[in-house]
Coordinates of C-alpha atoms and ligand atoms in Angstrom, one line a residue:
X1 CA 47.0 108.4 38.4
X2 CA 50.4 107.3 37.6
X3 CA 51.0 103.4 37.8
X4 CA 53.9 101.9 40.0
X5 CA 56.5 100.3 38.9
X6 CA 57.0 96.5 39.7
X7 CA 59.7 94.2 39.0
X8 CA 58.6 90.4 40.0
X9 CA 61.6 88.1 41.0
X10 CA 60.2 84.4 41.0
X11 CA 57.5 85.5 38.3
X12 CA 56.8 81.7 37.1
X13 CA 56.3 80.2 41.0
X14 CA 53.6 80.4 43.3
X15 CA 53.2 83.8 44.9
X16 CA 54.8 84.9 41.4
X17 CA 52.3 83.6 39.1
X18 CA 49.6 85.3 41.7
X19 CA 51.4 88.4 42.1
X20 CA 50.6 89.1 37.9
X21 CA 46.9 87.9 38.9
X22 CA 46.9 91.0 41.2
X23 CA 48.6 93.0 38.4
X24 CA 46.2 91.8 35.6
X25 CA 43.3 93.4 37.9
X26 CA 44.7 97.1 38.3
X27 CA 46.6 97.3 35.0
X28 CA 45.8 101.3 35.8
X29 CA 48.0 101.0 39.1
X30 CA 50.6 98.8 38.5
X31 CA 52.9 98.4 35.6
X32 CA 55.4 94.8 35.5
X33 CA 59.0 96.4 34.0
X34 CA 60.9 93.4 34.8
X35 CA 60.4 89.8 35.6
X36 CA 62.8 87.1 37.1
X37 CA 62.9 83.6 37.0
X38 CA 64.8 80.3 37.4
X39 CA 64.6 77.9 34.4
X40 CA 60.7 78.0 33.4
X41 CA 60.9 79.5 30.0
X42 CA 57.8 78.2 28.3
X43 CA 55.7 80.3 31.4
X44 CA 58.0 83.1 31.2
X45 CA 57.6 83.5 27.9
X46 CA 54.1 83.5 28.0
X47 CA 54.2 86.1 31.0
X48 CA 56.2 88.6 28.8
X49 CA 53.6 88.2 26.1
X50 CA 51.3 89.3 28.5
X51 CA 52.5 91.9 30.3
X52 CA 55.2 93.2 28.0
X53 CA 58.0 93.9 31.0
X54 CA 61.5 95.8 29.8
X55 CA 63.8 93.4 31.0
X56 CA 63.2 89.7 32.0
X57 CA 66.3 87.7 33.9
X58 CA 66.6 83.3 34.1
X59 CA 69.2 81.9 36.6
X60 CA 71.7 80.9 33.5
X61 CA 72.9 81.9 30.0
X62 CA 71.5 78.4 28.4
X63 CA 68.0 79.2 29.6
X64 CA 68.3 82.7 28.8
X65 CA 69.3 81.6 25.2
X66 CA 66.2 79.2 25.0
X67 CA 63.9 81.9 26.5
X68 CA 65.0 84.2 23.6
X69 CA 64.3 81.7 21.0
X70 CA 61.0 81.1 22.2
X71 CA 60.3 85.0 22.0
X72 CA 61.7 85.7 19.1
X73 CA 61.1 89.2 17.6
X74 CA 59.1 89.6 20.5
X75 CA 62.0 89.1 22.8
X76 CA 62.6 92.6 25.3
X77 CA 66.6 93.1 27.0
X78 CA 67.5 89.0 28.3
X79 CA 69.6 88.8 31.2
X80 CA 70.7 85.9 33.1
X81 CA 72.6 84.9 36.8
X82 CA 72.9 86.6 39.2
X83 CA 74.1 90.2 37.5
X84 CA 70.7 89.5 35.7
X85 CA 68.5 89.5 38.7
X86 CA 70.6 92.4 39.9
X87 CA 69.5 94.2 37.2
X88 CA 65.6 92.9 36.9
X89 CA 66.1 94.5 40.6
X90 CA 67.7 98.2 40.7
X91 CA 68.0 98.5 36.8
X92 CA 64.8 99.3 35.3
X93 CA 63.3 101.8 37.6
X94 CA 61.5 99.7 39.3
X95 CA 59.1 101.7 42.4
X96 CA 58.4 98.5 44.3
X97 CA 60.3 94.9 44.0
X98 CA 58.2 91.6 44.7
X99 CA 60.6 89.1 45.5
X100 CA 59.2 85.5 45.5
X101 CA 62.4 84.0 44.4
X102 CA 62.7 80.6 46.5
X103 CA 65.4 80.3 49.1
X104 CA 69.0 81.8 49.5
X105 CA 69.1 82.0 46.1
X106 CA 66.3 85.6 46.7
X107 CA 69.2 87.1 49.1
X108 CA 70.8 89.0 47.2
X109 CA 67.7 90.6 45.3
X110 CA 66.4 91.9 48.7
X111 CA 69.6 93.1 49.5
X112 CA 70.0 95.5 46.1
X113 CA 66.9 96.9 45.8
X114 CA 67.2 98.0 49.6
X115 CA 70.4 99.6 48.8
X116 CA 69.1 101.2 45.7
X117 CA 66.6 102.3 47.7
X118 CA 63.9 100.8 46.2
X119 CA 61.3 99.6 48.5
X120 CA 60.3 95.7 49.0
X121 CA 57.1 93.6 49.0
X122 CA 58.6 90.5 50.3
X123 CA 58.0 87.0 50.3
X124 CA 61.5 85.2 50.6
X125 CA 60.9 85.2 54.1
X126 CA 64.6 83.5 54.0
X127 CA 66.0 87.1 52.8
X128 CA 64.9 87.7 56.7
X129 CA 65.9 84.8 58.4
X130 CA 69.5 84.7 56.3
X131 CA 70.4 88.3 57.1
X132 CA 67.6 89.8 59.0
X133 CA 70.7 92.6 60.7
X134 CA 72.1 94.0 57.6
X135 CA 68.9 94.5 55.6
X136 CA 67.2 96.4 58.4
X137 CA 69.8 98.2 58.9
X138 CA 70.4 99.4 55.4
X139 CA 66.6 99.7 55.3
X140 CA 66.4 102.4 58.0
X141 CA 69.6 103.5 56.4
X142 CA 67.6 104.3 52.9
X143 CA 64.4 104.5 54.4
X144 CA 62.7 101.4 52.3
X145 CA 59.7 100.0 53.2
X146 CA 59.9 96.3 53.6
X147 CA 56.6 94.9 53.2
X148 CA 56.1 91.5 53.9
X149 CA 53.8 89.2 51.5
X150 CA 54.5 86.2 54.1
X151 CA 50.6 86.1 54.7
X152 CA 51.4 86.0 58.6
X153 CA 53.4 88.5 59.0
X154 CA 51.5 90.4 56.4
X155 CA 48.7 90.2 58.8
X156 CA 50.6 91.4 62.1
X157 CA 51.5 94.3 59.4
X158 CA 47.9 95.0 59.1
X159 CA 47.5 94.4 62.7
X160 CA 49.6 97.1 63.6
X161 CA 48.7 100.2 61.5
X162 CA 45.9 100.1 63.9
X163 CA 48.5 99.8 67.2
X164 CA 51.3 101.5 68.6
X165 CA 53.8 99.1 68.9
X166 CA 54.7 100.6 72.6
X167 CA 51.5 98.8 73.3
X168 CA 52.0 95.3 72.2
X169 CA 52.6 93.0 74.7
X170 CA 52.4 89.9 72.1
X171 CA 52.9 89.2 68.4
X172 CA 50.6 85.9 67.7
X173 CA 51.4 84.1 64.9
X174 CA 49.1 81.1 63.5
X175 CA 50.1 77.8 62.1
X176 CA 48.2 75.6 60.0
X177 CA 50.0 72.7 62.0
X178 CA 50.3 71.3 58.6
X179 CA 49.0 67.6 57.1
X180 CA 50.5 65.8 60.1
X181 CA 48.5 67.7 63.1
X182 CA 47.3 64.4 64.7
X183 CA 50.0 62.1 63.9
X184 CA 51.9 59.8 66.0
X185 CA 55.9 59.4 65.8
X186 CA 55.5 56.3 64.4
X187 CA 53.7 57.6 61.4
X188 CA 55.8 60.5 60.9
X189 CA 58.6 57.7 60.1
X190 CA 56.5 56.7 57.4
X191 CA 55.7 60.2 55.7
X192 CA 56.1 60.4 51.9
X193 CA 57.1 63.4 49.9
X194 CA 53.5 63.1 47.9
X195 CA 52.2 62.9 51.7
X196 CA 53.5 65.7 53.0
X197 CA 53.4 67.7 49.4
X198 CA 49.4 68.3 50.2
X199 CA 49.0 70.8 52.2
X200 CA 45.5 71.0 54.0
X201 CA 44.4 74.9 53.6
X202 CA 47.5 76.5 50.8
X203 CA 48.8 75.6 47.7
X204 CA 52.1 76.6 47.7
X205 CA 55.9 75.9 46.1
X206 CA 57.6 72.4 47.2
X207 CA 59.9 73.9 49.7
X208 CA 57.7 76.1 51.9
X209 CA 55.2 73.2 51.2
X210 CA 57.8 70.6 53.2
X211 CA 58.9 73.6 56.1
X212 CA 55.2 73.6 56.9
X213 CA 54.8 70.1 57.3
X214 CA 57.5 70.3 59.7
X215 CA 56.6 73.8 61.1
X216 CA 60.4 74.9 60.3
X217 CA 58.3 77.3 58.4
X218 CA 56.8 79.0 61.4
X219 CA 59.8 79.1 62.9
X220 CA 61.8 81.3 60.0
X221 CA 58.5 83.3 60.4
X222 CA 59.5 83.9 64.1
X223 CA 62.9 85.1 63.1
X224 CA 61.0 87.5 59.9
X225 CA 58.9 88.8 62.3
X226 CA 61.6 89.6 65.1
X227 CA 63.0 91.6 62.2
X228 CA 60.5 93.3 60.6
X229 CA 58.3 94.5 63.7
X230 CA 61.8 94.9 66.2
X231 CA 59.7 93.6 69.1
X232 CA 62.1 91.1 71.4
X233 CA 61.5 87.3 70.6
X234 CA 59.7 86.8 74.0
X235 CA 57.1 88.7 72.7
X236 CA 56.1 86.6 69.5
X237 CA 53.9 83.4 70.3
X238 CA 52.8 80.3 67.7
X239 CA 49.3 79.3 67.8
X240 CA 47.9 76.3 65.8
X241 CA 44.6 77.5 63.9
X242 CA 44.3 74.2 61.6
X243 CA 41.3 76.2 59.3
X244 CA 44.0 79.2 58.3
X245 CA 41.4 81.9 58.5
X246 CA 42.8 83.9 61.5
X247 CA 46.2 85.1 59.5
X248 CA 47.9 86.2 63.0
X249 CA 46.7 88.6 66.2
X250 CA 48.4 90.9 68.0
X251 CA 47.5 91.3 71.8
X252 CA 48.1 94.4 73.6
X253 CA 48.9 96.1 76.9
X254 CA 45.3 96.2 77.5
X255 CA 44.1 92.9 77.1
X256 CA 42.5 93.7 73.7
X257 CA 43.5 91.3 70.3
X258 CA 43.4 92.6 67.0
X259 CA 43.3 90.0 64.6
X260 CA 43.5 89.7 60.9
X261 CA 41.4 87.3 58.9
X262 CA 40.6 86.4 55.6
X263 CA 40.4 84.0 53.2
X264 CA 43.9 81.3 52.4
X265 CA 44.8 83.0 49.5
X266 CA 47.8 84.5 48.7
X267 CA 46.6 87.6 46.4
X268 CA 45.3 89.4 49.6
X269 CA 48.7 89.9 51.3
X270 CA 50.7 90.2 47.6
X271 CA 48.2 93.3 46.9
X272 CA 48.4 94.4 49.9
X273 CA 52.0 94.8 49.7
X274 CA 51.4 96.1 46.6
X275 CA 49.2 98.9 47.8
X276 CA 50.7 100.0 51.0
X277 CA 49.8 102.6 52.1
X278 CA 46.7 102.5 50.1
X279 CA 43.8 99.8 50.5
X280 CA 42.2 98.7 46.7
X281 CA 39.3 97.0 46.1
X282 CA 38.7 93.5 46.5
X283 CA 41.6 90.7 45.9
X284 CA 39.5 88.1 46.9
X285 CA 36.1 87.7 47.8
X286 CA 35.6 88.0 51.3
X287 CA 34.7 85.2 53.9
X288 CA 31.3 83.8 54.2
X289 CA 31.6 83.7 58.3
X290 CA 29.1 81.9 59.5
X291 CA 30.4 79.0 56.6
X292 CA 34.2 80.0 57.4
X293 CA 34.0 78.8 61.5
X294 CA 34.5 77.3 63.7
X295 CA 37.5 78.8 63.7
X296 CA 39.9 76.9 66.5
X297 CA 42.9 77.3 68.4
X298 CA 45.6 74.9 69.8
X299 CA 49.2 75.4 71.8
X300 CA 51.9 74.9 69.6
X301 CA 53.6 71.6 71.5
X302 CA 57.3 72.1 71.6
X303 CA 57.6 68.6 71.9
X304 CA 55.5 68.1 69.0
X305 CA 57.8 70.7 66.6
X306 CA 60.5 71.0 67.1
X307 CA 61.7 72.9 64.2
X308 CA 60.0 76.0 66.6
X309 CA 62.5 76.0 69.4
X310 CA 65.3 75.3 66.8
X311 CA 64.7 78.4 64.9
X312 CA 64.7 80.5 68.5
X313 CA 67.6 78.9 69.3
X314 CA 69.2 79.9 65.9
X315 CA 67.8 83.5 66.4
X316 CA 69.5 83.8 69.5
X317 CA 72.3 82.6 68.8
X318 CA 72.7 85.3 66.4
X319 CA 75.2 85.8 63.6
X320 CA 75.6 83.8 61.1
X321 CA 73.2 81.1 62.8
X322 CA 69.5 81.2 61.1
X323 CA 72.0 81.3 58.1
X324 CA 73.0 77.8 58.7
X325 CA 69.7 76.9 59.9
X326 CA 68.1 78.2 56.5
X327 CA 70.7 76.4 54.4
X328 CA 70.9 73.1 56.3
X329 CA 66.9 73.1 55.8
X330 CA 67.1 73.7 52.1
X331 CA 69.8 70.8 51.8
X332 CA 67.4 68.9 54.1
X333 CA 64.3 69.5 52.3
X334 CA 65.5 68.5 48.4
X335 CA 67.5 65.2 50.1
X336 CA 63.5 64.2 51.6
X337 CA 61.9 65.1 48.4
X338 CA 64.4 63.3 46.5
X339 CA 63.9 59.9 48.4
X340 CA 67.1 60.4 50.4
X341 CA 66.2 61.0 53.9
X342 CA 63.2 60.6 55.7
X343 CA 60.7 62.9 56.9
X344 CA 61.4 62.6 60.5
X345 CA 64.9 62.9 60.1
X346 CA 64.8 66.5 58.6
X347 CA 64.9 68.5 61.9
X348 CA 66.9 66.5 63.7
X349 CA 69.7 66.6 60.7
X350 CA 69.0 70.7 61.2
X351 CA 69.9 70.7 64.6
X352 CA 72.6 68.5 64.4
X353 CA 74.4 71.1 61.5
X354 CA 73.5 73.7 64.1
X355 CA 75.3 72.3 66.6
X356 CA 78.4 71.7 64.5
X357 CA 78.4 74.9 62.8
X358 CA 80.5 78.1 64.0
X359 CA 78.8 81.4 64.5
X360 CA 80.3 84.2 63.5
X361 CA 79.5 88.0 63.2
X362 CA 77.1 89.0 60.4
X363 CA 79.7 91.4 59.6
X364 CA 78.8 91.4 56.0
X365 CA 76.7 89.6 52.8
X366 CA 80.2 87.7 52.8
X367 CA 80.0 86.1 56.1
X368 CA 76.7 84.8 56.0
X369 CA 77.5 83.2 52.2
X370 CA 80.6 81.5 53.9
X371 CA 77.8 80.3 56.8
X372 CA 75.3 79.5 53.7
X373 CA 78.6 77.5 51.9
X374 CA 79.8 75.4 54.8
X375 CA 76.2 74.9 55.9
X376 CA 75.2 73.4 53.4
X377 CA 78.5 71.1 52.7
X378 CA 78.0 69.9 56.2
X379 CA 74.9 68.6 55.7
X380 CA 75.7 66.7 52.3
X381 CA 78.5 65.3 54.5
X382 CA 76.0 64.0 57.2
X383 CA 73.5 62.7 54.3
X384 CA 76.4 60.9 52.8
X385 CA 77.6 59.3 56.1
X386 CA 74.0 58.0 56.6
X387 CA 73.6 56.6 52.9
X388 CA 77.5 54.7 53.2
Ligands
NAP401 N1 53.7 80.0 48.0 C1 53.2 80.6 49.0 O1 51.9 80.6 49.2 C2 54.1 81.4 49.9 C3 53.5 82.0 51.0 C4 54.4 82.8 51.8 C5 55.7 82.9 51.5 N2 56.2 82.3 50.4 C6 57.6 82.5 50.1 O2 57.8 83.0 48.8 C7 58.9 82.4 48.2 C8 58.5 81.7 46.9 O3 57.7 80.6 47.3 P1 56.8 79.8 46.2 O4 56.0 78.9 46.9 O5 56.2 80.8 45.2 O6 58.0 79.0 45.5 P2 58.0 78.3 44.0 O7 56.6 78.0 43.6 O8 58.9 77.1 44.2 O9 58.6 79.4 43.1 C9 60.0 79.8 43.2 C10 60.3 80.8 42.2 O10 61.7 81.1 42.3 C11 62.3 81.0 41.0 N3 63.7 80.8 41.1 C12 64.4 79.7 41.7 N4 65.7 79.9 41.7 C13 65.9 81.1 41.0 C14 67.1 81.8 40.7 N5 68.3 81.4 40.9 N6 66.9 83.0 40.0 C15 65.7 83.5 39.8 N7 64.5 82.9 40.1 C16 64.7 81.7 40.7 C17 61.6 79.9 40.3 O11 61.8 79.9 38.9 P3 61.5 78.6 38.0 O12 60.3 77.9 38.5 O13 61.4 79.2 36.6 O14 62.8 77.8 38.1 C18 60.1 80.3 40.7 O15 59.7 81.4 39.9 C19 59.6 81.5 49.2 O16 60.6 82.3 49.9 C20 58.4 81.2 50.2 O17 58.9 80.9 51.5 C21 55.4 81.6 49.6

């Protein structure tokens, strides 16, 4: 049996550090030649000790230089920026690329190794919402595969190798409704970054942590799963599950719902989308199901998130709009986490950037980095108004 080839971009974060859990298990199948990161060098060095990749990338030359010092003679090829994670990407072989980068910053990546033609387990869902047009398109271009790690969408993935997607007259994701499910406006005011950092069913990075507090993350899953699955937005729903069990459901034509359940933990959907098309044995142990229930479900209030409309708004909008909406959110996100604007003020500040922002054609990767660029200097313009 010949192993695949896997490159992991975001190797020291959460999915990242989980994705070489899933590797240590089938070292047989799956064989890491490259590994990416941001600025974690003790954990990357430790990662390369362990799995012994050809190349490893860090987002800057300083790092990169500190990394190498770390390693030593052991030290394989260093790269660094964003040539680096180009080549950690399309320059080493690789069969299958995991990209967890975080945020915008994972673009690019998802954008190379389509056009190299190497396919994608992917969990920068923002790769999706950023520029959703051009990397299907070049997908179907070079027929990739684009498998997402996202655990919902992973799950309508699963869903539909059972389905004809003629048939499906919903696409049902689930939301966790987050640590604030039962709160009033009042104490949403009052919501601390430590607060809204714990997460009742995942562990997961800061960012995605915050976006599912506010559900903005279930509504850049919307837009990822208009994308991957090509079904029109009407068609995809938000439930609230608060116990995380039921990863998503499809219903279809005939009334029937498939759904896809399992246990909250990310090494199901990462080997899964490290598999594909093949099923291995066990990631995680599997749900005790009378213990597991009962398993509930609530609407999703659009009054109650808002971030959910926003996104559909964004989406159809089109262009370059989920581009601001992604980068206004990031801007967003690190000002609450830093102390500088409060938690209920994050969608609204969103939606006001939306508002201001032009759309224009998603012509190219250009266009939506100018949309990224001004998005995000808009929003450091509102946060500085609010501060003076
Ligand atoms: N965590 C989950 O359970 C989960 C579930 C579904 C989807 N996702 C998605 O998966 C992605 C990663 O999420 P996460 O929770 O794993 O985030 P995280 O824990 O914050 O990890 C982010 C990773 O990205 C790396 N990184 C940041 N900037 C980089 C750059 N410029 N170049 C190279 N690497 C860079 C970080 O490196 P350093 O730490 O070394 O700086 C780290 O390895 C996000 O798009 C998220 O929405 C996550």
């Amino acid at each position: 049996m010949s192993s695949k080839r896997v490159a992991i971009l975001g190797s020291t974060g959460s999915v990242g550090t989980q994705a070489l859990e899933v590797v240590k298990r089938h070292p047989d199948r799956l064989d890491v030649v490259a590994l990416a990161a941001g600025g974690n060098r003790e954990l990357l060095a430790q990662q390369v000790r362990d799995h012994r990749p050809e190349l490893v990338s860090m987002a800057t030359d300083e790092v990169a230089a500190e990394l190498r010092a770390l390693l030593g003679d052991e030290a394989p090829r260093i790269v660094w920026g964003h040539d680096g994670l180009g080549e950690a990407t399309s320059g080493v072989g690789a069969d299958i690329v995991l990209n967890a980068v975080v945020g915008a910053a994972g673009l690019a990546a998802t954008y190379d190794a389509v056009a190299n033609g190497i396919d994608v387990a992917l969990a920068n869902k923002e790769s999706l919402v950023i520029a959703g047009e051009l990397i299907m398109k070049a997908a179907r271009a070079k027929q990739v595969e684009i498998l997402p790690v996202d655990s919902e969408p992973n799950a309508l993935h699963q869903c539909l190798r059972g389905a004809d997607v003629a048939d499906v007259r919903r696409l049902v994701l689930t939301a966790s409704g987050g640590p604030f499910r039962g709160c009033s406006a009042e104490q949403l005011a009052g919501v601390t970054p430590a607060q809204a950092l714990e997460h009742p069913t995942w562990k997961m990075g800061p960012r995605i942590t915050i976006d599912s507090a506010t559900l903005m993350n279930k509504g850049f899953e919307v837009i990822e799963t208009y994308w991957l699955f090509g079904l029109p937005v009407e068609k995809i729903d938000v439930v609230v599950h608060p116990q995380s069990i039921v990863h998503s459901l499809i219903e279809l034509v005939d009334g029937s719902m498939i759904a896809h359940a399992g246990p909250t933990d990310m090494r199901l959907p990462i080997q899964d989308a490290l598999s594909y098309p093949e099923r291995w044995e066990r990631a995680v142990e599997p749900l005790g199901l009378p213990e597991s229930g009962p398993w509930t479900f609530e609407p999703a209030d659009p009054e109650r998130y808002p971030a959910l409309s926003l996104a559909r708004r964004a989406l159809e909008a089109g262009g370059t709009a989920p581009a601001t909406l992604n980068a206004a959110d990031e801007v967003a996100v690190a000002a609450f986490l830093s102390g500088a604007l409060p938690f209920d003020r994050i969608v609204p500040l969103v939606s006001e950037v939306l508002d201001a922002s032009d759309v224009t054609a998603m012509d190219d990767l250009d266009a939506v980095f100018a949309a990224d660029r001004a998005a995000r200097g808009e929003t450091q313009r509102r946060l500085r108004r609010t501060k003076s």
